[in-house]
XYZ file of C-alpha atoms in Angstrom:
677
model
C 146.241 156.097 97.933
C 146.816 156.031 101.740
C 146.870 152.732 103.066
C 142.782 152.190 104.370
C 142.208 152.031 107.817
C 140.965 148.270 107.495
C 144.700 147.202 106.849
C 146.067 149.712 109.639
C 143.954 147.907 112.150
C 144.839 144.156 110.707
C 148.292 144.191 109.267
C 147.364 140.375 108.383
C 145.703 142.325 105.520
C 148.425 144.589 103.951
C 149.229 141.698 101.674
C 145.833 142.762 99.669
C 146.290 146.286 100.054
C 145.956 146.608 95.972
C 142.164 144.311 96.441
C 141.298 146.544 99.038
C 141.470 150.025 97.847
C 140.744 148.451 94.501
C 136.989 147.443 95.803
C 137.312 150.791 97.281
C 137.917 152.962 94.023
C 135.008 150.925 92.332
C 132.813 152.114 94.930
C 133.904 155.851 94.847
C 133.205 155.601 90.941
C 130.147 153.939 91.286
C 128.164 156.471 93.740
C 129.823 159.342 91.578
C 127.780 157.329 87.987
C 124.900 156.887 90.227
C 124.730 161.196 91.392
C 125.732 162.411 87.997
C 129.357 163.137 89.851
C 128.139 164.437 93.378
C 124.901 166.448 91.901
C 122.182 164.718 93.944
C 122.509 162.658 96.895
C 122.465 159.001 96.825
C 118.931 159.844 98.911
C 118.180 161.928 95.743
C 119.093 158.589 93.584
C 117.206 156.240 95.875
C 114.237 157.543 95.387
C 112.382 155.753 92.524
C 108.987 154.098 94.777
C 108.071 157.968 93.960
C 107.430 158.331 90.398
C 107.204 154.325 89.509
C 104.631 152.531 90.715
C 100.488 153.896 91.479
C 100.421 156.867 92.742
C 97.359 159.827 93.598
C 97.734 163.158 91.771
C 95.820 166.511 91.361
C 94.322 165.349 88.480
C 93.527 161.479 88.900
C 95.882 158.934 88.711
C 99.244 157.655 87.239
C 101.113 154.507 86.556
C 104.752 153.584 85.750
C 107.040 150.668 85.159
C 110.638 150.189 83.477
C 110.271 147.789 81.038
C 112.245 148.067 78.364
C 112.013 144.465 76.278
C 107.914 145.286 76.193
C 106.192 146.542 72.900
C 102.882 147.214 74.717
C 101.500 147.459 77.694
C 97.533 147.013 78.977
C 96.247 148.398 82.825
C 93.406 145.365 83.478
C 91.500 145.149 86.919
C 87.568 144.970 87.672
C 87.115 148.167 85.921
C 87.348 146.670 82.768
C 86.295 143.273 83.172
C 90.123 142.489 83.238
C 90.274 142.902 79.768
C 92.564 144.252 76.767
C 91.141 147.949 76.159
C 92.950 151.000 74.365
C 91.833 153.465 76.814
C 93.706 151.764 79.608
C 96.732 151.600 77.203
C 100.093 152.918 78.480
C 102.211 155.321 76.327
C 105.941 154.750 76.138
C 108.293 157.351 77.489
C 112.276 157.282 77.577
C 114.343 154.307 78.451
C 112.342 151.511 78.403
C 109.630 153.418 81.209
C 105.862 152.982 80.612
C 103.459 155.381 82.110
C 99.733 155.312 81.706
C 97.105 158.570 83.522
C 93.646 158.033 84.350
C 90.983 159.847 85.597
C 90.023 160.045 89.354
C 86.681 157.796 88.693
C 88.833 155.007 86.985
C 90.422 153.960 90.163
C 89.238 153.410 93.448
C 90.234 152.319 97.173
C 90.241 148.489 97.011
C 90.494 147.413 93.263
C 92.113 145.038 92.072
C 94.932 145.734 89.292
C 97.619 143.614 87.078
C 99.595 144.351 83.995
C 99.149 143.021 80.541
C 102.802 143.397 79.115
C 103.380 142.047 75.822
C 106.857 141.552 73.828
C 107.709 140.082 70.668
C 106.782 136.739 70.437
C 104.706 136.686 73.313
C 102.341 138.320 76.491
C 101.842 137.238 79.977
C 99.669 139.031 82.701
C 102.240 141.079 84.984
C 102.341 142.442 89.298
C 103.383 145.605 88.822
C 107.286 145.994 90.557
C 106.997 149.023 92.168
C 103.276 147.507 93.836
C 102.798 148.416 97.487
C 99.878 146.262 98.139
C 99.807 142.637 96.787
C 96.631 139.786 97.875
C 96.117 136.752 97.364
C 92.174 135.397 96.382
C 91.518 132.947 99.169
C 89.145 130.733 96.551
C 91.673 131.002 93.535
C 95.046 131.950 95.200
C 95.856 134.144 92.627
C 97.374 137.437 93.200
C 96.762 140.706 92.117
C 97.432 144.250 92.697
C 95.397 146.505 94.718
C 95.175 149.587 94.743
C 95.235 150.860 98.652
C 93.961 154.470 98.922
C 91.985 154.731 102.613
C 89.859 157.821 103.167
C 91.918 158.094 106.400
C 95.229 156.868 106.016
C 98.018 156.161 108.856
C 99.258 158.497 110.796
C 102.087 157.966 112.534
C 102.262 159.574 116.519
C 105.652 159.016 116.757
C 107.070 160.883 114.848
C 111.002 161.068 115.369
C 112.329 157.812 117.303
C 116.251 156.957 118.261
C 116.593 153.760 119.248
C 118.452 152.770 122.749
C 120.495 150.071 121.734
C 123.165 149.749 123.981
C 123.247 146.752 124.080
C 121.418 146.047 120.834
C 119.059 143.230 122.537
C 116.883 142.085 119.515
C 113.646 139.865 120.204
C 113.772 137.744 116.294
C 109.678 137.524 115.223
C 107.497 136.116 112.582
C 104.177 137.309 112.376
C 102.266 134.727 111.025
C 103.617 132.642 113.701
C 103.001 134.420 116.606
C 99.785 133.372 117.238
C 99.216 130.458 119.991
C 95.906 128.965 117.628
C 96.943 127.398 114.874
C 96.064 129.903 112.149
C 97.976 133.078 110.486
C 98.878 135.477 112.981
C 98.433 139.340 112.195
C 99.852 142.610 112.818
C 96.899 143.347 114.804
C 97.657 140.579 117.046
C 100.981 140.755 117.297
C 100.737 144.668 118.117
C 98.349 144.219 120.867
C 98.983 140.810 122.241
C 103.111 140.403 121.656
C 105.043 143.554 121.663
C 103.730 144.008 125.766
C 105.305 140.480 126.212
C 108.992 141.817 124.145
C 109.116 144.897 126.901
C 108.299 142.763 129.914
C 110.856 140.654 128.754
C 113.656 143.000 128.317
C 114.392 143.596 124.628
C 115.427 146.461 122.950
C 114.646 145.729 119.563
C 112.192 143.258 117.066
C 113.999 141.876 113.869
C 110.424 140.987 111.858
C 110.655 138.313 109.270
C 108.407 137.819 106.037
C 107.616 141.234 105.056
C 108.278 141.631 101.832
C 105.187 139.960 99.770
C 105.912 135.942 99.089
C 104.123 133.674 97.359
C 104.471 130.652 98.752
C 104.221 131.141 102.750
C 106.688 128.288 103.728
C 109.298 130.097 102.285
C 109.738 131.902 105.428
C 109.635 135.229 104.068
C 112.639 134.164 101.650
C 111.883 133.888 98.317
C 110.048 137.460 98.113
C 107.395 138.319 94.486
C 106.225 142.353 95.341
C 109.478 143.849 97.078
C 107.629 147.146 98.374
C 104.645 145.381 99.498
C 103.728 144.932 102.864
C 102.553 140.726 103.327
C 98.848 141.384 103.231
C 98.639 137.871 104.200
C 99.339 139.353 108.290
C 96.890 142.058 107.301
C 97.078 145.754 105.890
C 99.544 148.724 105.496
C 98.369 150.733 108.083
C 97.790 147.632 110.976
C 101.956 147.479 110.275
C 102.402 151.152 110.260
C 100.934 150.817 113.747
C 102.743 148.384 114.987
C 105.563 149.714 114.246
C 104.809 152.816 115.983
C 103.427 151.169 119.004
C 106.854 149.488 119.541
C 108.545 153.013 119.064
C 105.930 154.215 121.730
C 106.967 151.202 123.937
C 110.731 152.107 123.105
C 111.760 149.289 120.874
C 113.152 149.751 117.890
C 111.962 147.958 114.669
C 114.311 145.974 112.258
C 113.506 144.553 109.132
C 114.629 141.011 107.540
C 115.442 142.454 104.240
C 116.034 140.205 101.381
C 117.750 141.395 98.117
C 120.190 138.397 97.562
C 117.644 136.958 95.491
C 114.184 136.551 94.390
C 111.298 134.348 93.401
C 111.278 132.866 90.060
C 107.454 132.963 89.658
C 106.797 135.050 86.718
C 103.363 136.199 86.754
C 103.902 137.048 90.861
C 107.450 137.960 90.644
C 110.065 139.935 88.487
C 111.256 136.637 87.175
C 110.052 137.760 83.304
C 108.274 141.242 84.057
C 108.812 142.271 80.496
C 109.140 139.635 79.060
C 113.337 139.341 79.368
C 115.147 137.226 81.272
C 117.667 139.785 82.551
C 115.646 142.758 83.226
C 116.619 142.669 86.986
C 119.035 139.353 86.277
C 121.703 137.294 85.147
C 121.062 136.084 82.135
C 124.144 132.864 81.908
C 125.006 130.335 84.567
C 124.559 132.967 87.572
C 120.359 133.511 86.913
C 119.168 131.087 89.198
C 120.545 130.179 92.693
C 120.098 126.285 92.177
C 120.566 125.464 96.255
C 118.005 128.355 96.543
C 115.189 127.796 93.801
C 115.506 131.721 93.161
C 116.825 133.898 90.836
C 120.068 135.917 91.691
C 120.188 139.975 91.113
C 122.459 141.404 88.377
C 124.090 144.642 90.483
C 125.960 145.630 87.685
C 123.126 147.353 86.353
C 121.937 151.003 87.789
C 118.454 150.073 86.823
C 118.676 147.534 89.634
C 120.817 149.433 92.238
C 118.108 152.036 91.573
C 115.561 149.867 92.446
C 116.691 148.012 95.496
C 118.578 150.762 96.513
C 114.846 153.123 96.566
C 113.490 150.050 98.438
C 115.221 150.512 101.432
C 114.416 154.240 101.152
C 110.682 153.134 100.647
C 111.190 150.955 103.694
C 112.124 153.635 106.326
C 110.298 156.697 104.710
C 106.893 154.540 104.484
C 106.704 152.462 107.076
C 109.734 153.754 109.637
C 112.204 150.844 109.867
C 114.821 151.422 112.203
C 117.280 149.555 109.808
C 117.404 146.131 108.010
C 119.064 142.095 108.455
C 120.321 141.689 105.587
C 119.684 138.326 104.254
C 121.680 135.941 102.255
C 124.935 137.922 102.076
C 127.376 135.457 102.037
C 125.439 134.212 98.698
C 125.526 137.980 97.364
C 129.358 138.248 98.206
C 130.740 135.250 96.125
C 130.031 133.824 92.848
C 129.594 130.404 94.390
C 127.147 132.001 96.947
C 129.450 130.733 99.469
C 129.149 126.929 98.487
C 132.519 125.021 98.801
C 134.422 127.349 100.128
C 136.706 126.619 102.908
C 137.289 130.468 104.556
C 140.090 129.189 105.687
C 142.299 132.218 105.383
C 142.391 135.422 104.002
C 143.379 134.380 100.793
C 139.424 133.176 100.438
C 138.391 137.130 100.432
C 140.525 137.988 97.917
C 140.956 135.588 95.047
C 139.168 136.770 92.358
C 135.678 134.725 93.233
C 134.061 137.513 94.819
C 131.142 139.628 93.123
C 132.914 143.160 93.144
C 129.307 144.660 91.779
C 126.931 142.592 94.866
C 129.993 144.233 97.595
C 129.597 147.923 95.635
C 125.432 147.632 95.946
C 125.819 146.484 100.122
C 128.689 149.205 100.733
C 125.999 151.257 98.609
C 122.957 150.612 100.616
C 124.780 151.106 104.044
C 125.394 154.816 103.171
C 122.192 155.242 101.810
C 120.423 154.191 104.983
C 122.600 155.750 107.294
C 122.295 158.858 105.119
C 118.698 158.877 105.738
C 118.943 158.004 109.073
C 122.197 158.099 110.929
C 120.834 156.051 113.918
C 119.870 153.562 111.543
C 120.731 149.752 112.236
C 122.386 147.160 109.654
C 123.075 143.660 110.519
C 125.243 141.774 107.772
C 123.913 137.698 107.674
C 127.542 136.066 106.501
C 129.115 132.761 107.246
C 132.408 133.870 105.613
C 133.673 136.260 107.943
C 134.440 138.659 105.410
C 137.281 141.370 106.754
C 135.608 144.644 106.803
C 131.484 143.243 106.506
C 131.039 145.730 109.574
C 133.741 148.317 109.603
C 133.092 152.014 108.592
C 133.114 152.640 104.709
C 135.717 155.534 104.766
C 138.342 152.583 106.491
C 137.619 150.198 103.919
C 134.581 148.719 104.945
C 131.257 147.589 104.530
C 129.381 149.959 106.179
C 127.056 147.380 108.399
C 126.983 148.220 111.842
C 126.667 144.512 112.823
C 127.290 141.021 111.810
C 126.123 138.381 112.920
C 127.898 135.710 114.813
C 126.701 132.354 113.072
C 129.539 130.277 114.109
C 128.419 130.233 117.816
C 124.981 128.478 117.088
C 126.803 126.140 115.183
C 128.798 125.415 117.433
C 126.466 125.037 120.328
C 124.015 123.145 117.756
C 127.056 120.944 116.806
C 128.041 120.146 120.798
C 125.154 118.761 121.540
C 124.870 116.804 118.653
C 128.038 115.014 118.802
C 129.755 116.159 122.786
C 128.946 114.444 125.830
C 128.447 116.525 128.535
C 131.678 115.030 130.005
C 133.275 116.432 127.096
C 132.471 120.549 127.110
C 135.730 122.007 126.948
C 135.732 125.471 128.488
C 137.908 126.585 127.047
C 136.524 125.996 123.204
C 133.383 127.270 124.271
C 135.445 131.071 125.147
C 137.013 130.960 122.004
C 133.476 129.975 120.342
C 131.836 132.820 122.035
C 134.865 135.676 121.354
C 135.785 134.809 117.871
C 135.743 137.485 116.242
C 137.680 140.786 114.175
C 138.304 143.375 117.123
C 137.179 146.343 114.524
C 133.628 144.913 114.069
C 130.599 144.692 116.122
C 128.429 141.274 116.039
C 124.922 140.072 117.258
C 125.893 136.903 119.552
C 122.826 133.985 119.700
C 122.439 130.364 120.647
C 119.576 129.637 118.005
C 117.384 131.780 115.691
C 114.439 130.783 113.258
C 117.226 128.550 111.333
C 117.820 125.657 114.027
C 114.766 125.076 114.479
C 113.688 124.437 111.055
C 111.745 121.397 110.156
C 114.049 118.504 110.197
C 115.914 119.864 113.039
C 114.982 120.895 116.789
C 114.981 124.048 119.223
C 117.848 123.685 121.695
C 115.376 122.794 124.676
C 113.280 120.361 122.559
C 117.101 118.665 121.877
C 118.289 119.014 125.420
C 114.856 117.155 126.636
C 113.064 115.216 123.735
C 110.170 113.880 124.541
C 109.824 114.004 128.517
C 108.289 117.753 127.538
C 105.505 115.810 126.670
C 105.203 114.615 130.385
C 107.064 116.033 132.784
C 107.096 119.796 132.590
C 104.732 120.117 135.165
C 106.768 122.205 138.524
C 105.856 119.663 140.585
C 107.468 116.765 138.670
C 110.990 116.070 139.323
C 112.522 114.383 136.404
C 116.590 114.731 135.672
C 116.488 114.684 132.060
C 114.192 117.694 131.953
C 116.275 118.834 135.079
C 119.478 118.779 133.111
C 117.467 120.757 129.533
C 116.865 123.416 131.964
C 120.199 123.898 133.833
C 122.163 123.860 130.255
C 119.336 126.045 128.266
C 120.507 128.952 131.014
C 124.073 128.025 131.255
C 124.014 128.368 126.926
C 122.389 131.965 126.867
C 123.778 133.074 129.578
C 127.417 132.761 128.474
C 126.501 133.597 124.619
C 124.738 136.403 125.863
C 127.360 138.035 128.459
C 130.321 137.264 125.627
C 128.754 139.891 123.198
C 130.603 142.728 122.042
C 127.417 144.365 120.076
C 124.267 142.401 120.531
C 122.455 140.034 121.256
C 119.277 138.137 119.563
C 116.886 135.231 120.610
C 114.047 133.878 118.554
C 110.288 134.486 119.765
C 109.525 131.957 122.577
C 112.789 130.241 122.479
C 113.638 132.155 125.636
C 110.752 129.780 127.719
C 112.087 127.068 126.018
C 109.500 126.786 122.620
C 109.237 123.027 122.299
C 109.791 121.261 119.296
C 110.712 122.520 115.899
C 109.213 125.180 113.033
C 107.037 123.411 109.861
C 104.980 126.171 107.582
C 101.789 124.572 106.488
C 102.891 122.290 103.642
C 101.358 119.623 101.256
C 103.667 117.110 103.317
C 101.761 118.260 106.745
C 98.227 118.301 105.994
C 98.536 122.005 105.338
C 98.611 121.984 109.315
C 99.646 125.141 111.322
C 100.465 122.926 114.475
C 103.869 123.665 114.089
C 104.090 127.446 112.817
C 102.857 129.003 115.950
C 104.222 130.320 119.569
C 102.274 128.482 122.558
C 102.328 131.643 125.071
C 99.946 129.674 127.312
C 102.954 127.631 128.136
C 104.848 130.564 129.643
C 101.756 132.274 130.810
C 101.169 129.109 132.765
C 102.752 128.852 136.854
C 101.915 125.218 136.977
C 104.644 124.129 134.325
C 108.508 125.161 134.457
C 108.445 126.887 131.042
C 108.122 130.449 132.952
C 111.302 129.213 135.055
C 113.553 129.607 131.987
C 111.112 132.860 130.541
C 111.797 134.411 134.163
C 115.657 133.571 133.819
C 115.749 135.341 130.517
C 114.036 138.168 131.590
C 116.973 138.412 134.581
C 119.250 138.037 132.251
C 118.726 141.363 130.417
C 117.987 143.065 132.957
C 121.676 142.466 134.379
C 123.484 143.247 130.892
C 121.037 146.277 130.655
C 121.946 147.127 134.311
C 125.507 148.057 133.098
C 126.077 151.513 131.177
C 127.699 149.677 127.695
C 128.068 146.116 129.060
C 128.650 145.088 125.522
C 131.386 147.313 124.970
C 133.556 146.509 128.345
C 136.128 144.733 127.920
C 136.348 140.604 128.184
C 138.901 139.587 130.778
C 139.579 136.080 131.258
C 139.829 135.149 134.850
C 140.318 130.671 134.197
C 139.347 128.326 132.506
C 139.814 124.635 133.130
C 139.354 122.067 131.030
C 139.727 118.786 133.144
C 137.213 120.501 135.791
C 135.099 122.299 133.076
C 135.244 125.710 134.771
C 135.105 128.913 132.952
C 134.854 132.342 135.178
C 135.506 135.693 133.052
C 135.424 139.551 133.872
C 132.962 142.387 132.489
C 133.235 145.601 134.715
C 132.370 144.968 137.918
C 131.128 141.290 137.301
C 132.145 138.242 137.472
C 130.440 135.210 135.654
C 132.033 131.779 137.138
C 129.856 128.490 134.969
C 130.694 124.866 136.182
C 129.100 122.951 133.226
C 130.768 119.898 135.085
C 127.453 117.472 134.782
C 128.359 115.456 137.891
C 131.341 117.575 139.876
C 130.936 120.139 142.379
C 133.646 121.921 144.092
C 133.679 123.611 147.208
C 135.774 126.587 147.587
C 136.999 127.114 144.305
C 139.552 129.548 143.725
C 140.003 132.248 141.448
C 142.129 134.997 141.072
C 140.485 138.457 140.738
C 140.615 142.494 142.086
C 140.768 142.384 145.773
C 136.996 143.251 147.967
C 133.865 141.631 148.111
C 131.676 139.989 145.456
C 127.533 139.556 145.970
C 125.631 137.046 143.659
C 123.171 139.002 141.196
C 122.530 136.232 138.850
C 122.644 132.216 139.345
C 121.352 129.769 136.987
C 120.347 127.215 140.391
C 117.897 130.090 142.265
C 114.349 128.151 142.541
C 113.067 130.936 140.740
C 114.341 130.010 137.938
C 114.033 125.980 138.258
C 117.424 125.500 140.122
C 117.695 123.503 143.623
C 119.213 126.258 145.260
C 122.557 124.881 146.354
C 124.207 127.838 147.710
C 123.192 130.773 150.151
C 123.539 134.052 147.308
C 123.155 136.188 150.086
C 126.073 135.860 151.268
C 128.525 138.056 150.768
C 132.094 137.119 149.328
C 134.985 138.412 151.065
C 138.651 137.768 149.071
C 141.356 136.166 150.737
C 145.116 137.809 151.152
C 148.049 135.739 148.957
C 151.274 137.395 149.187
C 152.165 135.514 146.002
C 150.258 137.933 143.790
C 150.070 140.952 145.743
C 152.140 143.257 143.449
C 149.404 141.495 140.330
C 146.667 143.468 143.023
C 144.783 140.246 143.458
C 143.502 137.810 145.685
C 141.966 134.485 146.166
C 137.642 134.365 145.618
C 136.648 131.182 147.155
C 133.276 129.821 145.570
C 131.048 126.694 145.974
C 130.592 126.083 142.634
C 127.620 122.904 142.049
C 127.606 120.951 139.264
C 126.428 121.989 135.935
C 125.218 125.799 137.088
C 126.425 129.551 136.229
C 126.497 132.849 138.464
C 127.459 136.400 138.005
C 128.459 138.064 141.149
C 128.895 141.869 141.320
C 132.276 143.651 142.221
C 131.666 146.015 145.503
C 134.244 148.600 144.148
C 134.018 150.859 147.918
C 135.344 147.450 149.609
C 137.818 147.269 147.356
C 139.170 150.690 147.773
C 139.011 150.007 151.332
C 141.252 147.272 151.125
C 143.760 149.332 149.480
C 143.881 152.125 151.654
């Protein structure tokens, strides 16, 4: 077999050629098996949602479920007093499929229903695996499937949408905690009140968490029970479609945080023992339970499981018009150990036989399917292990993701803030952490996501300022701790975003320094929503300092978006000096200069750059962003000739660099040409 491009791009992978080739061959074999040796497309195979579940037909209704271990299935609901009746008994078809056909008058929009499934030695109430709507009774807290057949279903006004994501700027969000009130936010509130904010701020994509139905709100949506049902706690399917449609009309791509790495253990609400067996969707041995997450692990070797999960990907794209997915828990899927206790210190750790080849094939097939359905779709892998090829193309031996999350960066910032004094920050280390990635794979860089602020931890701004945020955030209230926090918050985001090579992500509200932490209603906090909301009035109040951070974030994104293909431009390090704590680099015609030093400013600090003139276009110390305004940003900075560097076509750019500030300067190419002429 000819050497795959993945190995050609990285010769260090050559010793693992056999393993890489083997994975690729297994992928081709599996795809051939699923598609009948090409008799159908992968998209044709992934159309299970059109067959299974509840559907209206010209003659009435049909409901199908795959339950090979069942001995009998009955449909129950208010329409038959939730009782087992022969007239609502399913008939058994081939390959473990059960179906029931009912007259049109049997079911109506809004009716609640469940399946009574019987098996050898037992029975139980179940929610159909393929159902598209699940609701919870407010009084009893019991979940039921619901017939969703509105008289006037939502019709998308934006039929076609091509994301303009160069670069990809993601606003990670959670519908339920998007309200400023201590309650559940809704799809409608998010559509009308939060989407316009996102557009104004300059983001071009939203990544929505907790869409798939989950019994426990506090799981952040990661313990999924009904994979085809949009969570009803935030509103109706039509309201979610309206949200996505409006986002598209505003030019915003919509990415779904999809959970295919595990499933909730619940049996009544979820897939745990749908037909009484333990191995219908999951492993039966020691691999069945994910002990760290208290959940169940899919058996990706089974064709029926691949059919279910691949159909799930297609469903969300076709039915709701999602533009792609961020796959959660990819590290957990890739390794038999779920990544726990693994060092990931060298390539041996990726090819030592402890990887789940079936999970790897599933992820690769999912990426192929998604891009077959929509060539402009976006897929992102949440992986901490650094598996080579994850965001490389499938034809070269990769897994087909468009991006991978740069999970090392937020970990680095949190570790730095927790363990390092300001005077110990090292620009060389910051440069390494923000630019350390595979050359052939795009990443999404970020300083903090939802993960960094979960209960027991804090947002970056709250870690910097802590309790002083409660008392000293008024614009006319000078406070050194607050000033330090605001300054570092801006610097951290500027260096993280401008060193990206694919995309940048921010979690909802963190752009303006949302205080405290995230904690969902639970018994331990009196079922309070206080920390499961977003306090938008903080950034809206011009008398509070939060708007400085929000304004800077918008200006930073505007600068990035003002450069075509900014994310793809080569990064050129100009200078780093750990003693001075200075870092400078160039990207296109922009020069970024950082002084991380907490107490020392520098006059006429020299940097070797292409000859010409440079003008400040963004400064963290600008009073508009809560800075001191220690530099005159209207001054044009001209380089100074030095015969020692004439052959390199470089000259000295002399700058005043106040302590704990950063600036971006734009290179005037016209003046440069005059200098050389």
